[in-house]
mmCIF file of C-alpha atoms in Angstrom:
data_model
loop_
_atom_site.group_PDB
_atom_site.id
_atom_site.type_symbol
_atom_site.label_atom_id
_atom_site.label_comp_id
_atom_site.label_asym_id
_atom_site.label_seq_id
_atom_site.Cartn_x
_atom_site.Cartn_y
_atom_site.Cartn_z
ATOM 1 C CA LEU A 1 74.881 24.537 53.682
ATOM 2 C CA PHE A 2 74.928 28.443 54.282
ATOM 3 C CA ASN A 3 78.644 28.316 52.725
ATOM 4 C CA GLY A 4 79.520 32.048 51.197
ATOM 5 C CA ILE A 5 75.832 33.431 51.745
ATOM 6 C CA GLY A 6 77.235 35.598 54.300
ATOM 7 C CA ILE A 7 75.241 34.118 57.565
ATOM 8 C CA GLU A 8 77.667 33.920 60.288
ATOM 9 C CA ASP A 9 74.965 32.662 63.068
ATOM 10 C CA ILE A 10 71.960 29.861 62.648
ATOM 11 C CA SER A 11 69.680 28.870 65.009
ATOM 12 C CA ILE A 12 66.863 25.647 64.478
ATOM 13 C CA SER A 13 64.338 24.884 66.626
ATOM 14 C CA ASN A 14 61.491 22.360 66.638
ATOM 15 C CA VAL A 15 62.465 20.877 62.943
ATOM 16 C CA THR A 16 63.248 16.997 62.275
ATOM 17 C CA PHE A 17 65.834 15.503 59.988
ATOM 18 C CA GLN A 18 65.033 12.406 58.759
ATOM 19 C CA PHE A 19 67.106 10.425 55.801
ATOM 20 C CA GLU A 20 65.354 7.652 53.876
ATOM 21 C CA PRO A 21 67.458 5.481 52.453
ATOM 22 C CA LYS A 22 67.139 5.304 48.241
ATOM 23 C CA ASP A 23 68.612 4.259 45.628
ATOM 24 C CA PHE A 24 70.166 7.545 43.967
ATOM 25 C CA THR A 25 72.680 9.060 40.999
ATOM 26 C CA LEU A 26 75.304 11.849 41.864
ATOM 27 C CA CYS A 27 76.293 13.482 38.935
ATOM 28 C CA MET A 28 79.593 14.982 40.029
ATOM 29 C CA ASN A 29 80.046 17.722 42.664
ATOM 30 C CA ASN A 30 83.436 19.995 43.066
ATOM 31 C CA ILE A 31 85.877 17.306 45.412
ATOM 32 C CA GLY A 32 84.933 14.208 43.082
ATOM 33 C CA TRP A 33 82.254 12.498 44.704
ATOM 34 C CA GLY A 34 80.383 10.741 41.482
ATOM 35 C CA GLY A 35 78.383 7.568 41.039
ATOM 36 C CA LYS A 36 75.645 5.113 41.652
ATOM 37 C CA PHE A 37 74.719 4.440 45.111
ATOM 38 C CA SER A 38 72.390 1.693 46.895
ATOM 39 C CA ALA A 39 69.475 2.392 49.736
ATOM 40 C CA GLU A 40 71.620 -0.491 50.964
ATOM 41 C CA ASP A 41 75.281 0.681 51.219
ATOM 42 C CA ILE A 42 74.045 4.344 51.762
ATOM 43 C CA LYS A 43 72.239 4.548 55.152
ATOM 44 C CA ASN A 44 73.150 7.994 56.704
ATOM 45 C CA ALA A 45 72.950 11.683 55.518
ATOM 46 C CA GLU A 46 75.526 14.724 56.935
ATOM 47 C CA LEU A 47 73.660 17.617 57.704
ATOM 48 C CA GLN A 48 77.226 19.586 57.578
ATOM 49 C CA LEU A 49 76.754 23.427 58.325
ATOM 50 C CA LEU A 50 79.142 25.933 56.892
ATOM 51 C CA ASN A 51 78.747 28.803 58.700
ATOM 52 C CA SER A 52 81.695 30.437 60.431
ATOM 53 C CA GLY A 53 79.638 31.816 63.758
ATOM 54 C CA ASP A 54 77.810 29.806 65.860
ATOM 55 C CA VAL A 55 75.237 27.065 65.549
ATOM 56 C CA THR A 56 72.266 25.780 67.790
ATOM 57 C CA PHE A 57 69.944 23.614 67.627
ATOM 58 C CA GLN A 58 66.996 22.736 70.346
ATOM 59 C CA ASN A 59 64.306 20.596 70.191
ATOM 60 C CA CYS A 60 65.571 18.778 66.822
ATOM 61 C CA HIS A 61 65.105 15.460 65.781
ATOM 62 C CA PHE A 62 67.563 13.935 63.755
ATOM 63 C CA ASP A 63 66.415 10.392 62.151
ATOM 64 C CA ALA A 64 69.566 8.500 59.852
ATOM 65 C CA VAL A 65 70.939 12.213 60.133
ATOM 66 C CA ILE A 66 74.316 13.455 61.403
ATOM 67 C CA ALA A 67 74.892 16.788 62.565
ATOM 68 C CA SER A 68 78.202 18.664 61.525
ATOM 69 C CA PRO A 69 79.101 22.124 62.489
ATOM 70 C CA PHE A 70 81.698 21.722 60.215
ATOM 71 C CA GLY A 71 82.509 25.045 59.707
ATOM 72 C CA SER A 72 80.979 26.934 63.206
ATOM 73 C CA ARG A 73 84.593 28.496 64.685
ATOM 74 C CA GLY A 74 82.055 30.050 67.860
ATOM 75 C CA THR A 75 79.831 27.725 69.781
ATOM 76 C CA SER A 76 77.795 25.083 68.796
ATOM 77 C CA THR A 77 74.772 23.715 70.993
ATOM 78 C CA PHE A 78 72.481 21.239 71.088
ATOM 79 C CA ILE A 79 69.669 21.237 73.788
ATOM 80 C CA GLU A 80 66.555 18.542 74.269
ATOM 81 C CA CYS A 81 67.466 16.829 70.340
ATOM 82 C CA THR A 82 67.037 13.738 70.019
ATOM 83 C CA PHE A 83 69.476 11.516 67.927
ATOM 84 C CA GLU A 84 68.940 8.475 66.320
ATOM 85 C CA ASP A 85 69.545 5.427 63.989
ATOM 86 C CA VAL A 86 72.735 6.875 62.764
ATOM 87 C CA TYR A 87 75.231 3.803 61.534
ATOM 88 C CA ASN A 88 78.638 3.585 61.317
ATOM 89 C CA ALA A 89 78.867 7.243 62.385
ATOM 90 C CA TYR A 90 79.248 9.823 65.109
ATOM 91 C CA ALA A 91 75.557 11.334 65.975
ATOM 92 C CA ILE A 92 77.451 15.164 65.845
ATOM 93 C CA LYS A 93 80.716 15.048 64.748
ATOM 94 C CA ASP A 94 83.342 17.309 63.071
ATOM 95 C CA VAL A 95 82.948 20.382 65.823
ATOM 96 C CA TYR A 96 85.474 22.708 65.380
ATOM 97 C CA SER A 97 83.527 25.088 66.775
ATOM 98 C CA PRO A 98 85.803 26.234 70.721
ATOM 99 C CA ASN A 99 82.899 25.875 72.494
ATOM 100 C CA LEU A 100 80.416 23.425 72.541
ATOM 101 C CA ILE A 101 77.767 22.466 74.263
ATOM 102 C CA VAL A 102 74.869 19.603 74.477
ATOM 103 C CA THR A 103 72.687 19.115 77.023
ATOM 104 C CA SER A 104 69.247 17.085 77.575
ATOM 105 C CA SER A 105 69.526 15.515 74.363
ATOM 106 C CA LYS A 106 69.129 11.764 73.432
ATOM 107 C CA PHE A 107 71.318 9.277 71.626
ATOM 108 C CA THR A 108 70.176 6.036 70.195
ATOM 109 C CA ASN A 109 71.324 2.884 67.875
ATOM 110 C CA CYS A 110 74.089 5.552 66.642
ATOM 111 C CA GLY A 111 77.865 4.261 65.980
ATOM 112 C CA GLY A 112 79.297 6.995 68.034
ATOM 113 C CA GLY A 113 77.652 9.414 70.502
ATOM 114 C CA ILE A 114 79.699 13.300 70.106
ATOM 115 C CA TYR A 115 83.042 14.053 68.264
ATOM 116 C CA LEU A 116 84.924 16.932 69.023
ATOM 117 C CA GLU A 117 87.792 17.601 66.264
ATOM 118 C CA GLY A 118 90.457 20.165 64.922
ATOM 119 C CA ASP A 119 93.673 21.490 66.122
ATOM 120 C CA THR A 120 91.596 24.274 67.529
ATOM 121 C CA ASP A 121 92.014 25.582 70.993
ATOM 122 C CA LYS A 122 88.763 24.513 72.938
ATOM 123 C CA HIS A 123 87.162 27.269 75.532
ATOM 124 C CA THR A 124 84.105 25.332 76.767
ATOM 125 C CA VAL A 125 82.753 21.631 76.283
ATOM 126 C CA LYS A 126 79.362 21.010 78.299
ATOM 127 C CA ILE A 127 77.540 17.923 77.656
ATOM 128 C CA GLU A 128 75.645 17.566 80.331
ATOM 129 C CA GLY A 129 72.137 15.828 81.372
ATOM 130 C CA ASN A 130 72.125 13.473 77.975
ATOM 131 C CA ASP A 131 71.032 9.916 77.872
ATOM 132 C CA PHE A 132 73.375 7.520 75.437
ATOM 133 C CA TYR A 133 71.842 4.408 74.487
ATOM 134 C CA ASN A 134 73.292 1.440 72.396
ATOM 135 C CA ILE A 135 76.200 3.668 71.025
ATOM 136 C CA ASP A 136 78.946 1.434 69.192
ATOM 137 C CA THR A 137 76.940 -1.054 68.190
ATOM 138 C CA TYR A 138 74.870 0.324 65.203
ATOM 139 C CA ALA A 139 78.031 -0.489 63.068
ATOM 140 C CA GLN A 140 79.658 -2.381 60.151
ATOM 141 C CA ASP A 141 81.136 -5.703 62.418
ATOM 142 C CA ASP A 142 84.712 -3.939 61.712
ATOM 143 C CA LYS A 143 83.710 -1.067 63.018
ATOM 144 C CA LYS A 144 81.555 -2.187 66.556
ATOM 145 C CA GLY A 145 83.486 -1.490 69.202
ATOM 146 C CA THR A 146 85.938 1.805 67.533
ATOM 147 C CA ARG A 147 83.977 4.697 69.102
ATOM 148 C CA GLY A 148 82.603 5.851 72.037
ATOM 149 C CA LEU A 149 79.955 8.046 73.628
ATOM 150 C CA ILE A 150 82.911 11.624 73.332
ATOM 151 C CA GLN A 151 86.162 11.772 71.763
ATOM 152 C CA PHE A 152 88.335 14.288 71.746
ATOM 153 C CA SER A 153 90.844 14.656 69.048
ATOM 154 C CA ASP A 154 93.728 14.472 69.782
ATOM 155 C CA LYS A 155 94.687 17.021 67.556
ATOM 156 C CA GLY A 156 92.489 19.876 70.019
ATOM 157 C CA ASP A 157 93.953 21.707 72.970
ATOM 158 C CA TYR A 158 92.144 21.188 75.619
ATOM 159 C CA SER A 159 94.465 22.775 78.117
ATOM 160 C CA ASN A 160 92.797 26.147 79.167
ATOM 161 C CA ALA A 161 89.370 24.393 78.447
ATOM 162 C CA GLN A 162 86.022 24.538 80.876
ATOM 163 C CA ILE A 163 85.224 20.667 80.588
ATOM 164 C CA SER A 164 82.201 19.777 82.169
ATOM 165 C CA ILE A 165 80.444 16.478 81.655
ATOM 166 C CA THR A 166 77.940 15.536 84.007
ATOM 167 C CA GLY A 167 74.583 13.572 84.545
ATOM 168 C CA ASN A 168 74.821 12.138 81.710
ATOM 169 C CA THR A 169 73.300 7.930 81.471
ATOM 170 C CA SER A 170 74.400 5.186 79.224
ATOM 171 C CA ASP A 171 73.542 1.880 79.025
ATOM 172 C CA GLU A 172 77.084 0.585 78.732
ATOM 173 C CA THR A 173 77.083 -0.806 75.262
ATOM 174 C CA ALA A 174 79.885 1.803 74.415
#
């Protein structure tokens, strides 16, 4: 969303994003995806943002929806958000932003928690006061135990980053 329409910064608050699995047909898109898909096979949707600036979500609920601030090269912020029932995937993924702030959020029944991606320099990573429950178990059998609460891409440069991961809780499933 928001690719090529001149929007740099995006701020969304108090919205519920919910995916309801259904059978569907995708005719074709610009990267060759097409075909028939079943509700049994497709359990999530991905909200992929292609704006170049900051992305902020506050008090949003993601139900079987992956949040992906893919295009952001500013700050990606998630405050008081809930993520649940994200099957076999990270709830927040493809964070290429040099700055990530995730505070007071709750992750339940997700294949993974947060995935920082990319080979860019990271400046600030603040993951504080979040709750993680039943992470890395909500996945297909051959993927269980392969993801965690927080994953840092091995391609990223964190050498000068201010990283704060404090006050988070987990039920120790990951």
